[in-house]
Tab-separated table of N, CA and C in Angstrom:
chain	number	residue	atom	x	y	z
A	1	MET	N	25.951	-22.824	-49.107
A	1	MET	CA	26.728	-23.987	-48.575
A	1	MET	C	26.199	-25.013	-49.954
A	2	VAL	N	26.946	-25.716	-50.329
A	2	VAL	CA	26.356	-26.566	-51.189
A	2	VAL	C	26.917	-28.133	-50.851
A	3	LEU	N	25.955	-28.896	-50.959
A	3	LEU	CA	26.327	-30.610	-50.387
A	3	LEU	C	26.085	-31.108	-51.366
A	4	ARG	N	27.054	-32.050	-51.568
A	4	ARG	CA	27.393	-32.788	-52.662
A	4	ARG	C	27.544	-34.362	-52.514
A	5	ASP	N	27.286	-35.141	-53.546
A	5	ASP	CA	27.355	-36.612	-53.016
A	5	ASP	C	28.760	-37.332	-52.890
A	6	SER	N	28.594	-38.284	-52.796
A	6	SER	CA	30.092	-38.928	-52.817
A	6	SER	C	29.912	-40.352	-53.481
A	7	PRO	N	31.003	-40.589	-54.299
A	7	PRO	CA	31.988	-40.207	-54.422
A	7	PRO	C	32.362	-39.397	-55.622
A	8	TYR	N	31.224	-39.071	-56.592
A	8	TYR	CA	31.276	-38.150	-57.558
A	8	TYR	C	31.369	-36.959	-57.522
A	9	PHE	N	30.828	-36.166	-56.396
A	9	PHE	CA	30.604	-34.729	-55.768
A	9	PHE	C	29.516	-34.237	-56.689
A	10	HIS	N	28.781	-34.928	-57.153
A	10	HIS	CA	27.439	-34.183	-57.947
A	10	HIS	C	26.782	-33.253	-56.830
A	11	GLU	N	26.367	-32.103	-57.252
A	11	GLU	CA	25.769	-31.373	-56.257
A	11	GLU	C	24.402	-31.929	-55.940
A	12	LYS	N	23.977	-31.828	-54.765
A	12	LYS	CA	22.642	-32.515	-54.112
A	12	LYS	C	21.694	-31.444	-53.750
A	13	HIS	N	22.585	-30.275	-52.915
A	13	HIS	CA	21.484	-29.540	-52.355
A	13	HIS	C	22.097	-28.363	-52.123
A	14	ARG	N	21.548	-27.164	-51.623
A	14	ARG	CA	22.060	-26.297	-51.722
A	14	ARG	C	21.445	-25.145	-50.189
A	15	LEU	N	22.351	-25.022	-49.651
A	15	LEU	CA	21.615	-24.424	-48.439
A	15	LEU	C	21.971	-23.172	-47.866
A	16	PHE	N	20.955	-22.039	-47.906
A	16	PHE	CA	21.259	-20.777	-47.510
A	16	PHE	C	21.102	-20.196	-46.060
A	17	ASN	N	20.586	-19.283	-45.956
A	17	ASN	CA	20.296	-18.537	-44.842
A	17	ASN	C	21.495	-18.349	-43.915
A	18	HIS	N	22.764	-18.817	-44.118
A	18	HIS	CA	24.079	-17.699	-43.631
A	18	HIS	C	24.424	-16.255	-44.342
A	19	ASN	N	24.597	-15.292	-43.755
A	19	ASN	CA	24.565	-14.317	-44.147
A	19	ASN	C	26.159	-14.078	-44.415
A	20	ALA	N	27.126	-15.146	-43.870
A	20	ALA	CA	28.627	-14.835	-43.853
A	20	ALA	C	28.939	-16.358	-43.971
A	21	PRO	N	30.564	-16.266	-44.348
A	21	PRO	CA	31.144	-17.591	-44.350
A	21	PRO	C	30.692	-18.737	-43.448
A	22	VAL	N	30.395	-20.014	-43.863
A	22	VAL	CA	30.038	-20.932	-42.891
A	22	VAL	C	31.657	-21.605	-42.627
A	23	VAL	N	32.062	-21.963	-41.596
A	23	VAL	CA	33.398	-21.854	-41.173
A	23	VAL	C	33.570	-23.545	-40.227
A	24	THR	N	32.420	-23.997	-39.976
A	24	THR	CA	32.289	-25.326	-39.542
A	24	THR	C	31.104	-26.068	-39.658
A	25	ALA	N	31.050	-27.326	-40.012
A	25	ALA	CA	29.671	-28.255	-40.067
A	25	ALA	C	29.950	-29.608	-39.611
A	26	VAL	N	28.818	-30.186	-39.422
A	26	VAL	CA	29.157	-31.376	-38.514
A	26	VAL	C	27.651	-32.065	-38.689
A	27	PHE	N	27.484	-33.438	-39.297
A	27	PHE	CA	26.168	-34.287	-39.319
A	27	PHE	C	26.599	-34.966	-37.870
A	28	LEU	N	25.144	-35.301	-37.699
A	28	LEU	CA	25.110	-36.128	-36.500
A	28	LEU	C	25.291	-37.465	-37.028
A	29	PRO	N	25.642	-38.593	-35.993
A	29	PRO	CA	25.968	-39.724	-36.479
A	29	PRO	C	25.162	-40.551	-37.287
A	30	ASP	N	23.730	-40.749	-36.881
A	30	ASP	CA	22.623	-41.068	-37.799
A	30	ASP	C	22.383	-40.169	-38.953
A	31	GLY	N	22.956	-39.118	-39.134
A	31	GLY	CA	22.680	-38.224	-40.495
A	31	GLY	C	21.485	-37.630	-40.500
A	32	ARG	N	20.382	-37.403	-39.298
A	32	ARG	CA	19.345	-36.790	-39.475
A	32	ARG	C	19.251	-35.537	-39.327
A	33	PHE	N	20.391	-34.810	-38.869
A	33	PHE	CA	20.334	-33.709	-38.837
A	33	PHE	C	22.054	-33.083	-39.241
A	34	LEU	N	21.907	-32.046	-39.760
A	34	LEU	CA	23.425	-31.251	-40.169
A	34	LEU	C	23.567	-30.127	-39.466
A	35	ALA	N	24.411	-29.830	-38.580
A	35	ALA	CA	24.777	-28.298	-37.813
A	35	ALA	C	25.944	-27.609	-38.755
A	36	THR	N	25.496	-26.496	-39.005
A	36	THR	CA	26.554	-25.389	-39.566
A	36	THR	C	26.606	-24.230	-38.704
A	37	GLY	N	27.965	-23.797	-38.761
A	37	GLY	CA	27.983	-22.501	-37.944
A	37	GLY	C	28.920	-21.488	-38.856
A	38	GLY	N	28.933	-20.270	-38.765
A	38	GLY	CA	29.657	-19.219	-39.768
A	38	GLY	C	30.101	-18.033	-38.873
A	39	ASP	N	30.245	-17.346	-39.594
A	39	ASP	CA	31.231	-15.700	-39.095
A	39	ASP	C	29.894	-14.879	-38.811
A	40	ASP	N	28.457	-15.382	-39.211
A	40	ASP	CA	27.383	-14.674	-39.278
A	40	ASP	C	27.119	-14.619	-37.608
A	41	LEU	N	27.367	-15.241	-36.752
A	41	LEU	CA	27.213	-15.515	-35.320
A	41	LEU	C	25.946	-16.614	-35.090
A	42	LEU	N	25.810	-17.262	-36.179
A	42	LEU	CA	24.509	-18.379	-36.000
A	42	LEU	C	25.179	-19.688	-36.457
A	43	ALA	N	24.445	-20.597	-35.685
A	43	ALA	CA	24.531	-22.148	-35.723
A	43	ALA	C	22.973	-22.457	-36.080
A	44	LEU	N	23.027	-23.096	-37.525
A	44	LEU	CA	21.916	-23.643	-37.934
A	44	LEU	C	21.604	-25.074	-37.899
A	45	ILE	N	20.292	-25.643	-37.509
A	45	ILE	CA	20.377	-27.133	-37.630
A	45	ILE	C	19.594	-27.434	-38.875
A	46	TRP	N	19.830	-28.199	-39.587
A	46	TRP	CA	18.959	-28.708	-41.062
A	46	TRP	C	18.805	-30.247	-40.703
A	47	ASP	N	17.401	-30.257	-41.280
A	47	ASP	CA	16.622	-31.531	-41.000
A	47	ASP	C	16.990	-32.558	-42.452
A	48	MET	N	17.915	-33.140	-42.324
A	48	MET	CA	18.387	-34.020	-43.953
A	48	MET	C	17.602	-34.931	-44.032
A	49	THR	N	17.063	-35.532	-43.162
A	49	THR	CA	16.014	-36.474	-43.630
A	49	THR	C	15.081	-35.726	-44.567
A	50	ALA	N	14.232	-34.728	-43.899
A	50	ALA	CA	13.543	-33.646	-45.039
A	50	ALA	C	13.966	-33.278	-46.154
A	51	ILE	N	15.262	-32.941	-46.121
A	51	ILE	CA	16.007	-32.281	-47.459
A	51	ILE	C	15.773	-33.472	-48.454
A	52	ARG	N	16.500	-34.417	-48.079
A	52	ARG	CA	16.577	-35.562	-48.864
A	52	ARG	C	15.099	-36.347	-49.567
A	53	ALA	N	14.100	-35.747	-48.717
A	53	ALA	CA	13.044	-36.698	-49.142
A	53	ALA	C	12.288	-35.433	-50.240
A	54	GLY	N	13.137	-34.258	-50.116
A	54	GLY	CA	12.496	-33.503	-51.295
A	54	GLY	C	11.764	-31.777	-50.558
A	55	ALA	N	12.113	-31.790	-49.443
A	55	ALA	CA	11.630	-30.673	-48.824
A	55	ALA	C	12.417	-29.715	-48.971
A	56	ASP	N	11.791	-28.428	-48.901
A	56	ASP	CA	12.672	-26.986	-49.199
A	56	ASP	C	13.939	-27.103	-48.212
A	57	PRO	N	15.078	-26.748	-48.446
A	57	PRO	CA	16.140	-26.460	-47.637
A	57	PRO	C	15.967	-25.733	-46.707
A	58	ALA	N	15.522	-25.480	-45.499
A	58	ALA	CA	15.322	-24.324	-44.409
A	58	ALA	C	15.841	-24.872	-43.129
A	59	PRO	N	16.526	-23.985	-42.474
A	59	PRO	CA	17.371	-24.764	-41.265
A	59	PRO	C	15.780	-24.989	-39.962
A	60	ILE	N	15.892	-25.788	-39.086
A	60	ILE	CA	14.773	-25.940	-38.339
A	60	ILE	C	14.812	-25.345	-37.065
A	61	ALA	N	16.230	-24.922	-36.952
A	61	ALA	CA	16.525	-24.390	-35.334
A	61	ALA	C	17.564	-23.171	-36.018
A	62	ARG	N	17.733	-22.261	-35.056
A	62	ARG	CA	18.796	-20.981	-35.140
A	62	ARG	C	19.190	-20.797	-33.553
A	63	PHE	N	20.694	-21.023	-33.394
A	63	PHE	CA	21.261	-20.512	-32.379
A	63	PHE	C	22.006	-19.422	-32.689
A	64	ALA	N	21.657	-18.422	-32.042
A	64	ALA	CA	22.464	-17.159	-31.963
A	64	ALA	C	23.472	-16.927	-30.905
A	65	HIS	N	24.600	-16.508	-31.161
A	65	HIS	CA	25.718	-16.222	-30.382
A	65	HIS	C	26.454	-14.828	-30.388
A	66	GLN	N	26.856	-14.377	-29.645
A	66	GLN	CA	27.453	-12.848	-29.270
A	66	GLN	C	29.040	-12.819	-30.484
A	67	ARG	N	29.379	-13.892	-30.605
A	67	ARG	CA	30.552	-13.771	-31.592
A	67	ARG	C	30.672	-14.757	-32.526
A	68	LYS	N	31.627	-14.777	-33.505
A	68	LYS	CA	31.688	-15.510	-34.547
A	68	LYS	C	31.745	-17.061	-34.061
A	69	ILE	N	31.102	-18.174	-34.534
A	69	ILE	CA	31.278	-19.498	-34.105
A	69	ILE	C	32.630	-20.059	-34.928
A	70	SER	N	33.153	-20.857	-34.037
A	70	SER	CA	34.541	-21.460	-34.730
A	70	SER	C	34.423	-22.773	-34.458
A	71	HIS	N	33.634	-23.577	-34.105
A	71	HIS	CA	33.761	-25.043	-34.056
A	71	HIS	C	32.493	-25.513	-33.579
A	72	LEU	N	31.919	-26.780	-34.060
A	72	LEU	CA	30.643	-27.490	-33.637
A	72	LEU	C	31.118	-28.764	-33.446
A	73	SER	N	30.567	-29.421	-32.234
A	73	SER	CA	30.863	-30.969	-32.006
A	73	SER	C	29.575	-31.271	-31.427
A	74	ILE	N	29.343	-32.667	-31.651
A	74	ILE	CA	28.151	-33.529	-31.362
A	74	ILE	C	28.460	-34.673	-30.339
A	75	SER	N	27.555	-34.967	-29.060
A	75	SER	CA	27.669	-35.752	-28.512
A	75	SER	C	27.623	-37.085	-28.838
A	76	ALA	N	28.319	-38.277	-28.469
A	76	ALA	CA	28.186	-39.652	-29.046
A	76	ALA	C	26.790	-40.077	-29.063
A	77	ASP	N	26.048	-39.619	-28.268
A	77	ASP	CA	24.185	-40.181	-28.139
A	77	ASP	C	23.452	-39.390	-29.374
A	78	SER	N	23.957	-38.206	-30.123
A	78	SER	CA	23.470	-36.984	-30.786
A	78	SER	C	22.441	-36.261	-29.910
A	79	ALA	N	22.664	-36.362	-28.704
A	79	ALA	CA	21.469	-35.334	-27.890
A	79	ALA	C	21.878	-34.288	-27.755
A	80	MET	N	23.452	-34.041	-27.607
A	80	MET	CA	23.622	-32.519	-27.479
A	80	MET	C	24.691	-31.881	-28.307
A	81	LEU	N	24.664	-30.277	-28.848
A	81	LEU	CA	25.677	-29.829	-29.539
A	81	LEU	C	26.194	-29.129	-29.042
A	82	ALA	N	27.552	-28.888	-29.197
A	82	ALA	CA	28.291	-27.885	-28.390
A	82	ALA	C	29.007	-27.059	-29.607
A	83	ILE	N	28.815	-25.584	-29.006
A	83	ILE	CA	29.155	-24.651	-30.325
A	83	ILE	C	30.197	-23.536	-29.661
A	84	ALA	N	31.350	-23.695	-30.063
A	84	ALA	CA	32.506	-22.877	-29.589
A	84	ALA	C	32.151	-21.643	-30.332
A	85	SER	N	32.538	-20.440	-29.747
A	85	SER	CA	32.754	-19.465	-30.278
A	85	SER	C	33.899	-18.321	-29.902
A	86	TRP	N	34.199	-17.395	-30.569
A	86	TRP	CA	34.935	-16.468	-30.396
A	86	TRP	C	34.950	-15.338	-29.102
A	87	ASP	N	33.686	-15.616	-28.222
A	87	ASP	CA	33.503	-14.898	-26.980
A	87	ASP	C	34.125	-15.425	-25.669
A	88	GLY	N	34.860	-16.506	-26.010
A	88	GLY	CA	35.894	-17.118	-24.990
A	88	GLY	C	35.065	-18.258	-24.312
A	89	GLY	N	33.979	-18.626	-24.692
A	89	GLY	CA	33.006	-19.726	-24.322
A	89	GLY	C	32.776	-20.749	-25.332
A	90	PHE	N	31.994	-21.776	-24.828
A	90	PHE	CA	30.979	-22.562	-25.803
A	90	PHE	C	29.845	-22.691	-24.881
A	91	GLN	N	28.773	-23.026	-25.870
A	91	GLN	CA	27.238	-23.379	-25.117
A	91	GLN	C	26.865	-24.776	-25.694
A	92	ILE	N	26.487	-25.373	-24.673
A	92	ILE	CA	25.700	-26.763	-24.964
A	92	ILE	C	24.213	-26.547	-25.201
A	93	TRP	N	23.850	-27.212	-26.564
A	93	TRP	CA	22.429	-27.149	-26.729
A	93	TRP	C	21.823	-28.669	-26.733
A	94	SER	N	20.599	-28.618	-26.340
A	94	SER	CA	19.759	-30.041	-26.482
A	94	SER	C	19.423	-30.021	-27.965
A	95	LEU	N	19.587	-31.197	-28.626
A	95	LEU	CA	19.190	-31.507	-29.993
A	95	LEU	C	17.797	-31.963	-29.993
A	96	ASP	N	17.138	-32.626	-28.817
A	96	ASP	CA	15.851	-33.096	-28.695
A	96	ASP	C	15.219	-31.935	-28.582
A	97	THR	N	15.190	-30.782	-27.780
A	97	THR	CA	14.377	-29.773	-27.585
A	97	THR	C	14.978	-28.612	-27.959
A	98	MET	N	15.908	-28.658	-28.868
A	98	MET	CA	16.664	-27.438	-29.479
A	98	MET	C	16.740	-26.053	-28.362
A	99	THR	N	16.936	-26.237	-27.449
A	99	THR	CA	17.067	-25.188	-26.290
A	99	THR	C	18.464	-25.561	-25.588
A	100	PRO	N	18.830	-24.299	-25.070
A	100	PRO	CA	20.079	-24.187	-24.194
A	100	PRO	C	20.373	-24.810	-23.122
A	101	ILE	N	20.933	-25.894	-22.692
A	101	ILE	CA	21.710	-26.561	-21.631
A	101	ILE	C	22.491	-25.657	-20.694
A	102	THR	N	23.772	-25.132	-21.260
A	102	THR	CA	24.276	-24.659	-20.151
A	102	THR	C	25.507	-23.863	-21.047
A	103	LYS	N	25.922	-22.984	-20.396
A	103	LYS	CA	27.215	-22.141	-21.005
A	103	LYS	C	28.457	-22.164	-20.195
A	104	PHE	N	29.470	-22.455	-21.096
A	104	PHE	CA	30.844	-22.297	-20.217
A	104	PHE	C	31.877	-21.380	-20.950
A	105	ARG	N	32.388	-20.567	-19.783
A	105	ARG	CA	32.938	-19.568	-20.258
A	105	ARG	C	34.420	-19.336	-19.065
A	106	ARG	N	35.453	-19.508	-19.501
A	106	ARG	CA	36.466	-19.383	-18.702
A	106	ARG	C	37.839	-18.891	-19.622
A	107	HIS	N	37.660	-19.206	-20.625
A	107	HIS	CA	38.959	-18.867	-21.746
A	107	HIS	C	39.025	-17.611	-22.007
A	108	ILE	N	40.270	-17.373	-22.168
A	108	ILE	CA	40.320	-15.572	-22.530
A	108	ILE	C	40.843	-15.730	-24.103
A	109	GLY	N	39.819	-15.324	-24.828
A	109	GLY	CA	40.027	-15.266	-26.418
A	109	GLY	C	39.324	-16.429	-27.219
A	110	PRO	N	38.840	-16.397	-28.216
A	110	PRO	CA	38.250	-17.500	-28.857
A	110	PRO	C	38.922	-18.923	-28.375
A	111	VAL	N	37.572	-20.047	-28.477
A	111	VAL	CA	37.605	-21.040	-28.078
A	111	VAL	C	37.750	-21.488	-29.447
A	112	GLN	N	38.450	-22.633	-29.978
A	112	GLN	CA	38.754	-23.026	-31.208
A	112	GLN	C	38.301	-24.515	-31.832
A	113	ALA	N	37.907	-25.572	-30.119
A	113	ALA	CA	37.521	-26.614	-30.642
A	113	ALA	C	36.664	-27.141	-29.462
A	114	THR	N	36.026	-28.275	-29.219
A	114	THR	CA	35.539	-28.822	-28.189
A	114	THR	C	35.296	-30.342	-28.586
A	115	GLN	N	35.253	-30.996	-27.571
A	115	GLN	CA	35.138	-32.660	-27.720
A	115	GLN	C	34.592	-33.088	-26.661
A	116	PHE	N	33.323	-33.912	-27.057
A	116	PHE	CA	32.756	-34.399	-26.059
A	116	PHE	C	33.518	-35.678	-25.411
A	117	VAL	N	33.613	-36.226	-24.239
A	117	VAL	CA	34.088	-37.115	-23.878
A	117	VAL	C	33.596	-38.154	-22.458
A	118	GLU	N	34.115	-39.377	-22.184
A	118	GLU	CA	33.578	-39.789	-21.074
A	118	GLU	C	31.981	-40.219	-21.234
A	119	ASN	N	31.734	-40.775	-22.725
A	119	ASN	CA	30.183	-41.008	-23.017
A	119	ASN	C	29.435	-39.573	-22.695
A	120	GLY	N	30.079	-38.320	-23.007
A	120	GLY	CA	28.752	-37.344	-23.033
A	120	GLY	C	28.912	-36.591	-21.381
A	121	ALA	N	29.367	-37.154	-20.663
A	121	ALA	CA	29.679	-36.454	-19.257
A	121	ALA	C	30.504	-35.668	-18.991
A	122	GLN	N	31.416	-35.540	-20.179
A	122	GLN	CA	32.666	-34.339	-19.888
A	122	GLN	C	32.743	-34.060	-21.269
A	123	ILE	N	33.432	-32.548	-21.304
A	123	ILE	CA	33.706	-32.159	-22.481
A	123	ILE	C	35.055	-31.075	-22.466
A	124	ILE	N	36.187	-31.336	-23.669
A	124	ILE	CA	37.180	-30.818	-23.498
A	124	ILE	C	37.319	-29.525	-24.276
A	125	SER	N	37.609	-28.604	-23.953
A	125	SER	CA	37.841	-27.221	-24.868
A	125	SER	C	39.361	-26.853	-25.398
A	126	ALA	N	39.513	-26.188	-26.341
A	126	ALA	CA	40.806	-25.935	-26.418
A	126	ALA	C	40.699	-24.185	-27.291
A	127	ALA	N	41.372	-23.061	-26.685
A	127	ALA	CA	41.313	-21.910	-26.974
A	127	ALA	C	42.417	-21.539	-27.272
A	128	GLN	N	42.207	-20.083	-28.210
A	128	GLN	CA	43.852	-19.442	-28.351
A	128	GLN	C	44.451	-19.004	-27.516
A	129	ASP	N	43.566	-18.860	-25.845
A	129	ASP	CA	44.837	-18.444	-24.751
A	129	ASP	C	45.598	-19.857	-24.327
A	130	GLY	N	45.777	-20.807	-25.142
A	130	GLY	CA	46.886	-21.935	-24.744
A	130	GLY	C	46.346	-22.907	-23.886
A	131	TYR	N	45.113	-22.502	-23.242
A	131	TYR	CA	44.515	-23.925	-22.447
A	131	TYR	C	43.719	-24.930	-23.167
A	132	ILE	N	43.872	-26.030	-22.653
A	132	ILE	CA	43.062	-26.949	-22.842
A	132	ILE	C	41.937	-27.445	-21.782
A	133	SER	N	40.978	-27.298	-21.460
A	133	SER	CA	40.291	-27.346	-20.266
A	133	SER	C	39.259	-28.646	-20.156
A	134	ARG	N	38.868	-29.083	-19.189
A	134	ARG	CA	38.013	-30.347	-19.000
A	134	ARG	C	36.515	-30.059	-18.207
A	135	TRP	N	35.398	-30.108	-18.757
A	135	TRP	CA	34.374	-29.563	-17.927
A	135	TRP	C	33.327	-30.750	-17.739
A	136	ASN	N	32.876	-30.678	-16.543
A	136	ASN	CA	31.817	-31.719	-16.126
A	136	ASN	C	30.429	-31.438	-16.446
A	137	LEU	N	29.646	-32.098	-17.592
A	137	LEU	CA	28.523	-31.336	-18.258
A	137	LEU	C	27.411	-31.546	-17.198
A	138	LYS	N	27.217	-32.840	-16.493
A	138	LYS	CA	26.405	-33.184	-15.254
A	138	LYS	C	26.311	-31.984	-14.453
A	139	GLU	N	27.415	-31.643	-13.751
A	139	GLU	CA	27.612	-30.749	-12.728
A	139	GLU	C	27.546	-29.507	-13.167
A	140	LYS	N	28.028	-29.180	-14.788
A	140	LYS	CA	27.767	-27.920	-14.973
A	140	LYS	C	29.174	-26.777	-14.592
A	141	HIS	N	30.296	-27.548	-14.589
A	141	HIS	CA	31.204	-26.771	-14.031
A	141	HIS	C	32.574	-27.165	-14.644
A	142	TYR	N	33.667	-26.195	-14.263
A	142	TYR	CA	35.086	-26.615	-14.768
A	142	TYR	C	35.801	-27.609	-13.878
A	143	VAL	N	36.559	-28.436	-14.359
A	143	VAL	CA	37.229	-29.515	-13.721
A	143	VAL	C	38.608	-28.973	-13.590
A	144	LEU	N	39.514	-28.984	-14.367
A	144	LEU	CA	40.774	-28.634	-14.819
A	144	LEU	C	41.087	-28.573	-16.123
A	145	SER	N	42.564	-27.645	-16.158
A	145	SER	CA	42.899	-27.325	-17.195
A	145	SER	C	44.205	-28.502	-17.680
A	146	LEU	N	44.151	-29.197	-18.390
A	146	LEU	CA	44.958	-30.000	-18.971
A	146	LEU	C	46.237	-29.649	-19.371
A	147	VAL	N	46.275	-28.387	-20.166
A	147	VAL	CA	47.763	-27.686	-20.952
A	147	VAL	C	47.504	-26.839	-20.657
A	148	GLU	N	48.836	-25.614	-20.657
A	148	GLU	CA	48.910	-24.301	-20.780
A	148	GLU	C	50.130	-24.244	-21.530
A	149	ASN	N	49.462	-23.729	-22.650
A	149	ASN	CA	50.828	-23.567	-23.778
A	149	ASN	C	50.546	-22.202	-24.472
A	150	GLY	N	51.594	-21.804	-25.060
A	150	GLY	CA	51.398	-20.525	-25.753
A	150	GLY	C	51.364	-19.095	-25.075
């Protein structure tokens, strides 16, 4: 993966370590980390502060999943990373400790997107099964399905 500057798109850094196409990437709002996810079943966390300072680009954390990763999202406070995958679920990771917090699984088929809402108290997931679901992060449970489509 190549990171380029803006607005001229000059190459700044090359990030290796994925063994298949990278399909999703997200920067933390403060820019300190970059999360990437790919078809190699991995989400990688990169310390952009160190990379910008000249450190060799290497991931500082690896989160392995059972199926391809389809989407990454960051909570507004930059404390949590949601990793959606083709296994019908998504997992929440702590970006402070780089450890798993919980996993949600209810969808039949790939989860295509997640979005933190309610100041990180809840998360929305959308999947190929046609459901958009709401989840309570504090109590770690399914709340309701907002739409059934498809």
